[in-house]
Amino acid sequence: MKNLIDKCNRCGFCRAVCPSLAELGWESASARGRIFLAGRVLSGKAPLTAEVVARLDQCLLCRNCMSVCPVGAKLDQIIMAFRRLEAEELGVAKGKKVILGALADHRDLLSSLAPAASMLEHIPFKERASNGAVFRLNKKARVLPMMGGKPFLSQVQSVEVDNPLKKVAFFTGCHINFVGINVGRSVINVLARNGCSVWVPSAQVCCGVPFFASGEIDKAVGMVRHNIDVLSRLDADAIVYACGSCGTGLREWAGHPEVGPEYLEKAKGLKGKIFEIGEFLIDQLGVKELPALPKPTRITYHDSCHLAFTGVKEQPRRLLKMMGNAEYVEMPDAATCCGSAGLFSVTHYPLSRQINDKKIKSILAVRPQVVTSGCPGCNLHIMDGLNKADNEAVVSHYIELINNAYECTPEAGQ
Amino acid sequence: MASKLLQKKLSEEFKRDQVLTAKEELACYSYDSGIYTLFHYFEPDAAVLAKSVNDVIKTLAIARELKVPVVPRGAGTGQAGGALAPTGGICLDLSGWKDIEQVMPEDYQAFVRPGVTLDELNKAFAPYGLYLPPDPSSGSACTIGGMAANNTAGQRSLKYGAMDRFVMGLEVVLPTGEVVTLGGKQARVIKSVSGLDMKTGLFVGSEGILGVITGIRVKMAPVPPARAGILFLSADKKSVPALIREVYKAGVVFSACEFVLVQPSAEGTVAKNLSDLRLPSPLEMVLLMEFEGNLPGVAWELNRAKEIAASFAGTSTVAESREQMQRLWFLLDEAEGGVMGSRPGTKRTPGGEDIVVPPSRLIEALDGIQQLVGKAGVACVNFGHAVFGNIHTGLLIKPDDAEEMKKVETLIDGIHALALALNGSTTGEHGTGIVRSPLLTQEHGQAAEMMRRVKNLFDPDNIMNPGKILPADRR
């Protein structure tokens, strides 16, 4: 850890891209400030106090600073190590604990309650035409996702096509599994329409990213190992995901030192097989044309930080532009963070809203009918921002929009 | 006690999120990007996030009343300790004051507040094909206020000049609380010799010791349409100054002329990083010559430089466009990275990092630095702006080794002394700050005393950034 911290030269390049620094303005909200504070605590020069924790918890782990760091400082690993210490010494924040518990220890319970919840949620919540749900008694309260009934993993097992071009396993991630079911269906549909057989390995678990981010490293490591075991047993040509953050979990976190050399070695077998859905369609299947949307639609695309960090930027845009009737408009600053950052928006809602306000301004500047991204979490937060701005633009995963185009187009031979 | 009173007074005057007094916040104002904070830990007693002239006036009033220092700070990207608070007081963080108040493309000007970054300013002027040429290589972070206060130059300053060529007017708040506009109170001109030039003659490069820069009127320049260059790998570093001279004399004005010294111990690692290129033997120096301007002019300059370089011992790689130039800059970085590989497991830290010598004595200075570095038992990477003889030294050191760090302090003194012995200067563009203030009299003699008198004139209570430029020992 000391080596990671000492790497930082305090050049300040990270200041330009930190979403929380842009709002808060004080130096402790910069990546180098966080590294400096973490370094003082981890080297014993300053005590671990709630005050220090409060500063480091303002990090969204968006990794934008890592993209511009000239010496390759790994802020994410430093923050995670610090949050582990924080979790051990001071405990995990309540809101986070409930959600993490549901995704790990009580996952089966959550799965069996989901169908009932999806019926009962209509009592307090009203589904919005443009996605998400608002509280009936306060329509300006935070937009929440609707449960999708039975979790995706227990709904869909596989779709077979004749003479498949590729056999693809779909890693859903928790959001798609529990609340983003239409995204999951869209992935499967679009893949099948492009000649792939798809199946959803039911033994998969959370990618581990929210647990790493909360300092629950032991649980995260267990999940990464479990998924490596599950995925490396598959006879698949490719493993596809549709959530930027899950992608980092699948692609990178086998490299966490505590996952261990045995699993790192095992994960090497998966290297070159794991793709984001748009990346897979463009780079692997060489998709050159897509059907048209039913009517002219003005579309924009927001870069999820984690997706962009893994280099997926152009592929979703190319796909969106391929559809007939799609009028693609690039929003200003498409690559700046939307402020969601998963559980960050639960524990730091006001700050995450402040960051999101800027994103909403960028979106509104290009007056889209549909806002897309490759991250269900970003989408939810953008929905919330648009709702607060009284804007009815639809927010969807870009793959859902592509699936819409397919659904309005009869399959060949029909 | 004094700091408690200061914190109380500031808290009464400012909104809660504008005054920082918590230890955790103040710790983050204890560093800049230089070496000084590896040796020392200084904390201000409070930080104020100023976003208006009134904020600055209020801060200075409290500082005056309590006789505490005020340390203006931009993004804290400096390397000379100019934005540190060695004697406590108030750190005046101006980085959040980001208004580009006037965009005047037809008059090639902007009026901005100090926290605007170079990239933000250039982005606002991109639609008009204009930009601010001084480029300290940290444009995404460094602020225009900081650039003015330090008279930033950077790699393209031979052709375009440093900030003093671009600051046309300043708004400053003096420690007495007066707000003064320099460069003509209503002027929107890009040329004027009216009156004493206090804006660039005094305030640009004053590192916050005379007052606080709260507004900057800068001249913007057209973005040159073409760029080209040569990466020359020299087999004989001693001949490099002559090569530069010949190219310069032939009528070529470099937009950049950068070198990386390849000492024998680093030749292997540099060669590895540049393995795609035809390498001379030995490889002693990497030189990047860049030309900017209109297309035919740049093509002529490139050709001329190519012809001249052919008669020197070494190999050339040519770039004919902006895109190709990116590769040459990347390769120059790779050469630097290669030299860093000559002492693995160390931290690269700027130290004695900005000396300038007469251009003809560049190699002599580099040899001198290598000797001093060898004597200290460490290693370094030397690069910089060849045509000026401006050498940036990145020391490859082990900050945890106390013995080594003692030697490093002596080494830094040695590098600065070497610069003066060679009729040079201790700093070409990074500033005097806290790091080089003890050498002020040695470098400037009687003129140092004049500087002190100027400081006293503006700041009789010595509250503005004390200890910077002028050593702290006496007033």
mmCIF file of N, CA and C in Angstrom, chain B residues 187-254:
data_model
loop_
_atom_site.group_PDB
_atom_site.id
_atom_site.type_symbol
_atom_site.label_atom_id
_atom_site.label_comp_id
_atom_site.label_asym_id
_atom_site.label_seq_id
_atom_site.Cartn_x
_atom_site.Cartn_y
_atom_site.Cartn_z
ATOM 1 N N ALA B 187 -8.893 49.975 -20.321
ATOM 2 C CA ALA B 187 -8.256 49.567 -21.587
ATOM 3 C C ALA B 187 -8.654 48.146 -21.993
ATOM 4 N N ARG B 188 -8.865 48.001 -23.283
ATOM 5 C CA ARG B 188 -9.044 46.670 -23.857
ATOM 6 C C ARG B 188 -8.119 46.554 -25.062
ATOM 7 N N VAL B 189 -6.882 46.977 -24.839
ATOM 8 C CA VAL B 189 -5.922 46.974 -25.944
ATOM 9 C C VAL B 189 -4.906 45.851 -25.748
ATOM 10 N N ILE B 190 -4.228 45.531 -26.837
ATOM 11 C CA ILE B 190 -3.192 44.507 -26.715
ATOM 12 C C ILE B 190 -1.805 45.112 -26.946
ATOM 13 N N LYS B 191 -1.769 46.426 -26.854
ATOM 14 C CA LYS B 191 -0.481 47.110 -26.938
ATOM 15 C C LYS B 191 -0.604 48.433 -26.188
ATOM 16 N N SER B 192 0.342 48.720 -25.315
ATOM 17 C CA SER B 192 0.320 49.995 -24.606
ATOM 18 C C SER B 192 1.628 50.168 -23.850
ATOM 19 N N VAL B 193 2.198 51.385 -23.943
ATOM 20 C CA VAL B 193 3.380 51.665 -23.119
ATOM 21 C C VAL B 193 3.077 52.808 -22.150
ATOM 22 N N SER B 194 1.804 53.052 -21.943
ATOM 23 C CA SER B 194 1.418 54.158 -21.086
ATOM 24 C C SER B 194 1.753 53.859 -19.623
ATOM 25 N N GLY B 195 2.436 54.759 -18.994
ATOM 26 C CA GLY B 195 2.728 54.624 -17.561
ATOM 27 C C GLY B 195 3.815 53.606 -17.279
ATOM 28 N N LEU B 196 4.073 53.413 -15.983
ATOM 29 C CA LEU B 196 5.015 52.364 -15.584
ATOM 30 C C LEU B 196 4.331 51.014 -15.774
ATOM 31 N N ASP B 197 5.044 50.047 -16.294
ATOM 32 C CA ASP B 197 4.421 48.734 -16.511
ATOM 33 C C ASP B 197 4.440 47.948 -15.202
ATOM 34 N N MET B 198 3.393 48.151 -14.441
ATOM 35 C CA MET B 198 3.332 47.441 -13.162
ATOM 36 C C MET B 198 2.727 46.047 -13.314
ATOM 37 N N LYS B 199 1.981 45.847 -14.413
ATOM 38 C CA LYS B 199 1.324 44.537 -14.534
ATOM 39 C C LYS B 199 2.352 43.440 -14.798
ATOM 40 N N THR B 200 3.124 43.619 -15.894
ATOM 41 C CA THR B 200 4.087 42.558 -16.187
ATOM 42 C C THR B 200 5.438 42.844 -15.553
ATOM 43 N N GLY B 201 5.744 44.121 -15.320
ATOM 44 C CA GLY B 201 7.030 44.440 -14.718
ATOM 45 C C GLY B 201 7.062 44.112 -13.229
ATOM 46 N N LEU B 202 5.901 44.132 -12.597
ATOM 47 C CA LEU B 202 5.890 43.887 -11.154
ATOM 48 C C LEU B 202 5.061 42.668 -10.747
ATOM 49 N N PHE B 203 3.817 42.655 -11.183
ATOM 50 C CA PHE B 203 2.921 41.633 -10.610
ATOM 51 C C PHE B 203 3.032 40.258 -11.282
ATOM 52 N N VAL B 204 3.238 40.272 -12.607
ATOM 53 C CA VAL B 204 3.426 38.955 -13.245
ATOM 54 C C VAL B 204 4.755 38.390 -12.737
ATOM 55 N N GLY B 205 4.715 37.206 -12.180
ATOM 56 C CA GLY B 205 5.925 36.593 -11.640
ATOM 57 C C GLY B 205 6.216 36.987 -10.198
ATOM 58 N N SER B 206 5.275 37.719 -9.545
ATOM 59 C CA SER B 206 5.564 38.164 -8.175
ATOM 60 C C SER B 206 5.170 37.132 -7.123
ATOM 61 N N GLU B 207 4.619 36.016 -7.563
ATOM 62 C CA GLU B 207 4.352 34.872 -6.676
ATOM 63 C C GLU B 207 3.544 35.244 -5.433
ATOM 64 N N GLY B 208 2.686 36.208 -5.583
ATOM 65 C CA GLY B 208 1.784 36.524 -4.475
ATOM 66 C C GLY B 208 2.400 37.302 -3.345
ATOM 67 N N ILE B 209 3.581 37.895 -3.544
ATOM 68 C CA ILE B 209 4.180 38.614 -2.403
ATOM 69 C C ILE B 209 3.789 40.093 -2.372
ATOM 70 N N LEU B 210 3.136 40.571 -3.431
ATOM 71 C CA LEU B 210 2.768 41.987 -3.458
ATOM 72 C C LEU B 210 1.269 42.203 -3.261
ATOM 73 N N GLY B 211 0.486 41.224 -3.653
ATOM 74 C CA GLY B 211 -0.966 41.353 -3.556
ATOM 75 C C GLY B 211 -1.606 40.128 -4.184
ATOM 76 N N VAL B 212 -2.916 40.152 -4.257
ATOM 77 C CA VAL B 212 -3.632 38.988 -4.794
ATOM 78 C C VAL B 212 -4.166 39.333 -6.186
ATOM 79 N N ILE B 213 -3.818 38.525 -7.170
ATOM 80 C CA ILE B 213 -4.338 38.728 -8.522
ATOM 81 C C ILE B 213 -5.762 38.176 -8.562
ATOM 82 N N THR B 214 -6.719 39.068 -8.842
ATOM 83 C CA THR B 214 -8.119 38.615 -8.841
ATOM 84 C C THR B 214 -8.733 38.613 -10.246
ATOM 85 N N GLY B 215 -8.056 39.249 -11.197
ATOM 86 C CA GLY B 215 -8.565 39.240 -12.569
ATOM 87 C C GLY B 215 -7.414 39.364 -13.540
ATOM 88 N N ILE B 216 -7.499 38.651 -14.645
ATOM 89 C CA ILE B 216 -6.404 38.675 -15.609
ATOM 90 C C ILE B 216 -6.990 38.939 -16.989
ATOM 91 N N ARG B 217 -6.467 39.972 -17.649
ATOM 92 C CA ARG B 217 -6.858 40.221 -19.041
ATOM 93 C C ARG B 217 -5.726 39.681 -19.893
ATOM 94 N N VAL B 218 -6.019 38.634 -20.632
ATOM 95 C CA VAL B 218 -4.953 37.990 -21.421
ATOM 96 C C VAL B 218 -5.200 38.140 -22.912
ATOM 97 N N LYS B 219 -4.087 38.194 -23.615
ATOM 98 C CA LYS B 219 -4.131 38.241 -25.077
ATOM 99 C C LYS B 219 -4.163 36.802 -25.582
ATOM 100 N N MET B 220 -5.018 36.561 -26.557
ATOM 101 C CA MET B 220 -5.109 35.216 -27.134
ATOM 102 C C MET B 220 -4.502 35.260 -28.544
ATOM 103 N N ALA B 221 -3.964 34.133 -28.976
ATOM 104 C CA ALA B 221 -3.297 34.085 -30.285
ATOM 105 C C ALA B 221 -3.987 33.065 -31.192
ATOM 106 N N PRO B 222 -3.876 33.259 -32.510
ATOM 107 C CA PRO B 222 -4.480 32.272 -33.416
ATOM 108 C C PRO B 222 -3.769 30.921 -33.315
ATOM 109 N N VAL B 223 -4.540 29.849 -33.351
ATOM 110 C CA VAL B 223 -3.955 28.504 -33.315
ATOM 111 C C VAL B 223 -3.203 28.286 -34.637
ATOM 112 N N PRO B 224 -1.904 27.979 -34.579
ATOM 113 C CA PRO B 224 -1.159 27.800 -35.828
ATOM 114 C C PRO B 224 -1.699 26.595 -36.599
ATOM 115 N N PRO B 225 -1.901 26.748 -37.900
ATOM 116 C CA PRO B 225 -2.529 25.659 -38.639
ATOM 117 C C PRO B 225 -1.638 24.436 -38.841
ATOM 118 N N ALA B 226 -0.325 24.628 -38.831
ATOM 119 C CA ALA B 226 0.535 23.476 -39.139
ATOM 120 C C ALA B 226 1.589 23.278 -38.059
ATOM 121 N N ARG B 227 1.977 22.046 -37.924
ATOM 122 C CA ARG B 227 3.021 21.698 -36.957
ATOM 123 C C ARG B 227 3.833 20.542 -37.535
ATOM 124 N N ALA B 228 5.133 20.588 -37.367
ATOM 125 C CA ALA B 228 5.988 19.495 -37.845
ATOM 126 C C ALA B 228 7.219 19.443 -36.963
ATOM 127 N N GLY B 229 8.049 18.451 -37.145
ATOM 128 C CA GLY B 229 9.232 18.398 -36.296
ATOM 129 C C GLY B 229 10.164 17.245 -36.598
ATOM 130 N N ILE B 230 11.275 17.264 -35.874
ATOM 131 C CA ILE B 230 12.295 16.216 -36.031
ATOM 132 C C ILE B 230 12.693 15.713 -34.653
ATOM 133 N N LEU B 231 12.743 14.424 -34.505
ATOM 134 C CA LEU B 231 13.336 13.834 -33.307
ATOM 135 C C LEU B 231 14.742 13.402 -33.697
ATOM 136 N N PHE B 232 15.719 14.053 -33.121
ATOM 137 C CA PHE B 232 17.105 13.779 -33.490
ATOM 138 C C PHE B 232 17.772 13.025 -32.344
ATOM 139 N N LEU B 233 18.290 11.837 -32.657
ATOM 140 C CA LEU B 233 18.998 11.059 -31.642
ATOM 141 C C LEU B 233 20.485 11.301 -31.849
ATOM 142 N N SER B 234 21.101 11.965 -30.908
ATOM 143 C CA SER B 234 22.480 12.404 -31.098
ATOM 144 C C SER B 234 23.476 11.373 -30.576
ATOM 145 N N ALA B 235 24.508 11.160 -31.390
ATOM 146 C CA ALA B 235 25.587 10.272 -30.955
ATOM 147 C C ALA B 235 26.670 11.080 -30.246
ATOM 148 N N ASP B 236 26.513 12.385 -30.255
ATOM 149 C CA ASP B 236 27.543 13.239 -29.665
ATOM 150 C C ASP B 236 26.874 14.472 -29.051
ATOM 151 N N LYS B 237 26.585 14.378 -27.771
ATOM 152 C CA LYS B 237 25.806 15.464 -27.133
ATOM 153 C C LYS B 237 26.508 16.812 -27.245
ATOM 154 N N LYS B 238 27.854 16.768 -27.264
ATOM 155 C CA LYS B 238 28.597 18.043 -27.303
ATOM 156 C C LYS B 238 28.289 18.841 -28.555
ATOM 157 N N SER B 239 27.866 18.152 -29.620
ATOM 158 C CA SER B 239 27.594 18.866 -30.871
ATOM 159 C C SER B 239 26.164 19.423 -30.919
ATOM 160 N N VAL B 240 25.331 19.061 -29.934
ATOM 161 C CA VAL B 240 23.920 19.464 -29.996
ATOM 162 C C VAL B 240 23.722 20.987 -29.943
ATOM 163 N N PRO B 241 24.415 21.716 -29.037
ATOM 164 C CA PRO B 241 24.233 23.178 -29.057
ATOM 165 C C PRO B 241 24.584 23.783 -30.423
ATOM 166 N N ALA B 242 25.600 23.236 -31.096
ATOM 167 C CA ALA B 242 25.971 23.756 -32.412
ATOM 168 C C ALA B 242 24.870 23.466 -33.432
ATOM 169 N N LEU B 243 24.287 22.286 -33.345
ATOM 170 C CA LEU B 243 23.167 21.944 -34.240
ATOM 171 C C LEU B 243 22.013 22.940 -34.046
ATOM 172 N N ILE B 244 21.676 23.179 -32.790
ATOM 173 C CA ILE B 244 20.575 24.108 -32.498
ATOM 174 C C ILE B 244 20.903 25.491 -33.046
ATOM 175 N N ARG B 245 22.132 25.926 -32.811
ATOM 176 C CA ARG B 245 22.562 27.250 -33.303
ATOM 177 C C ARG B 245 22.412 27.354 -34.807
ATOM 178 N N GLU B 246 22.860 26.319 -35.488
ATOM 179 C CA GLU B 246 22.826 26.381 -36.960
ATOM 180 C C GLU B 246 21.402 26.425 -37.487
ATOM 181 N N VAL B 247 20.541 25.647 -36.869
ATOM 182 C CA VAL B 247 19.140 25.648 -37.305
ATOM 183 C C VAL B 247 18.515 27.020 -37.032
ATOM 184 N N TYR B 248 18.807 27.528 -35.856
ATOM 185 C CA TYR B 248 18.247 28.829 -35.448
ATOM 186 C C TYR B 248 18.744 29.935 -36.383
ATOM 187 N N LYS B 249 20.038 29.897 -36.651
ATOM 188 C CA LYS B 249 20.643 30.924 -37.517
ATOM 189 C C LYS B 249 20.144 30.849 -38.950
ATOM 190 N N ALA B 250 19.707 29.661 -39.346
ATOM 191 C CA ALA B 250 19.222 29.489 -40.722
ATOM 192 C C ALA B 250 17.853 30.145 -40.912
ATOM 193 N N GLY B 251 17.305 30.703 -39.832
ATOM 194 C CA GLY B 251 16.014 31.387 -39.959
ATOM 195 C C GLY B 251 14.850 30.556 -39.473
ATOM 196 N N VAL B 252 15.159 29.460 -38.823
ATOM 197 C CA VAL B 252 14.095 28.605 -38.286
ATOM 198 C C VAL B 252 13.820 29.038 -36.842
ATOM 199 N N VAL B 253 12.566 29.361 -36.550
ATOM 200 C CA VAL B 253 12.231 29.669 -35.151
ATOM 201 C C VAL B 253 11.495 28.463 -34.572
ATOM 202 N N PHE B 254 12.178 27.785 -33.696
ATOM 203 C CA PHE B 254 11.547 26.602 -33.088
ATOM 204 C C PHE B 254 10.283 27.001 -32.340
#
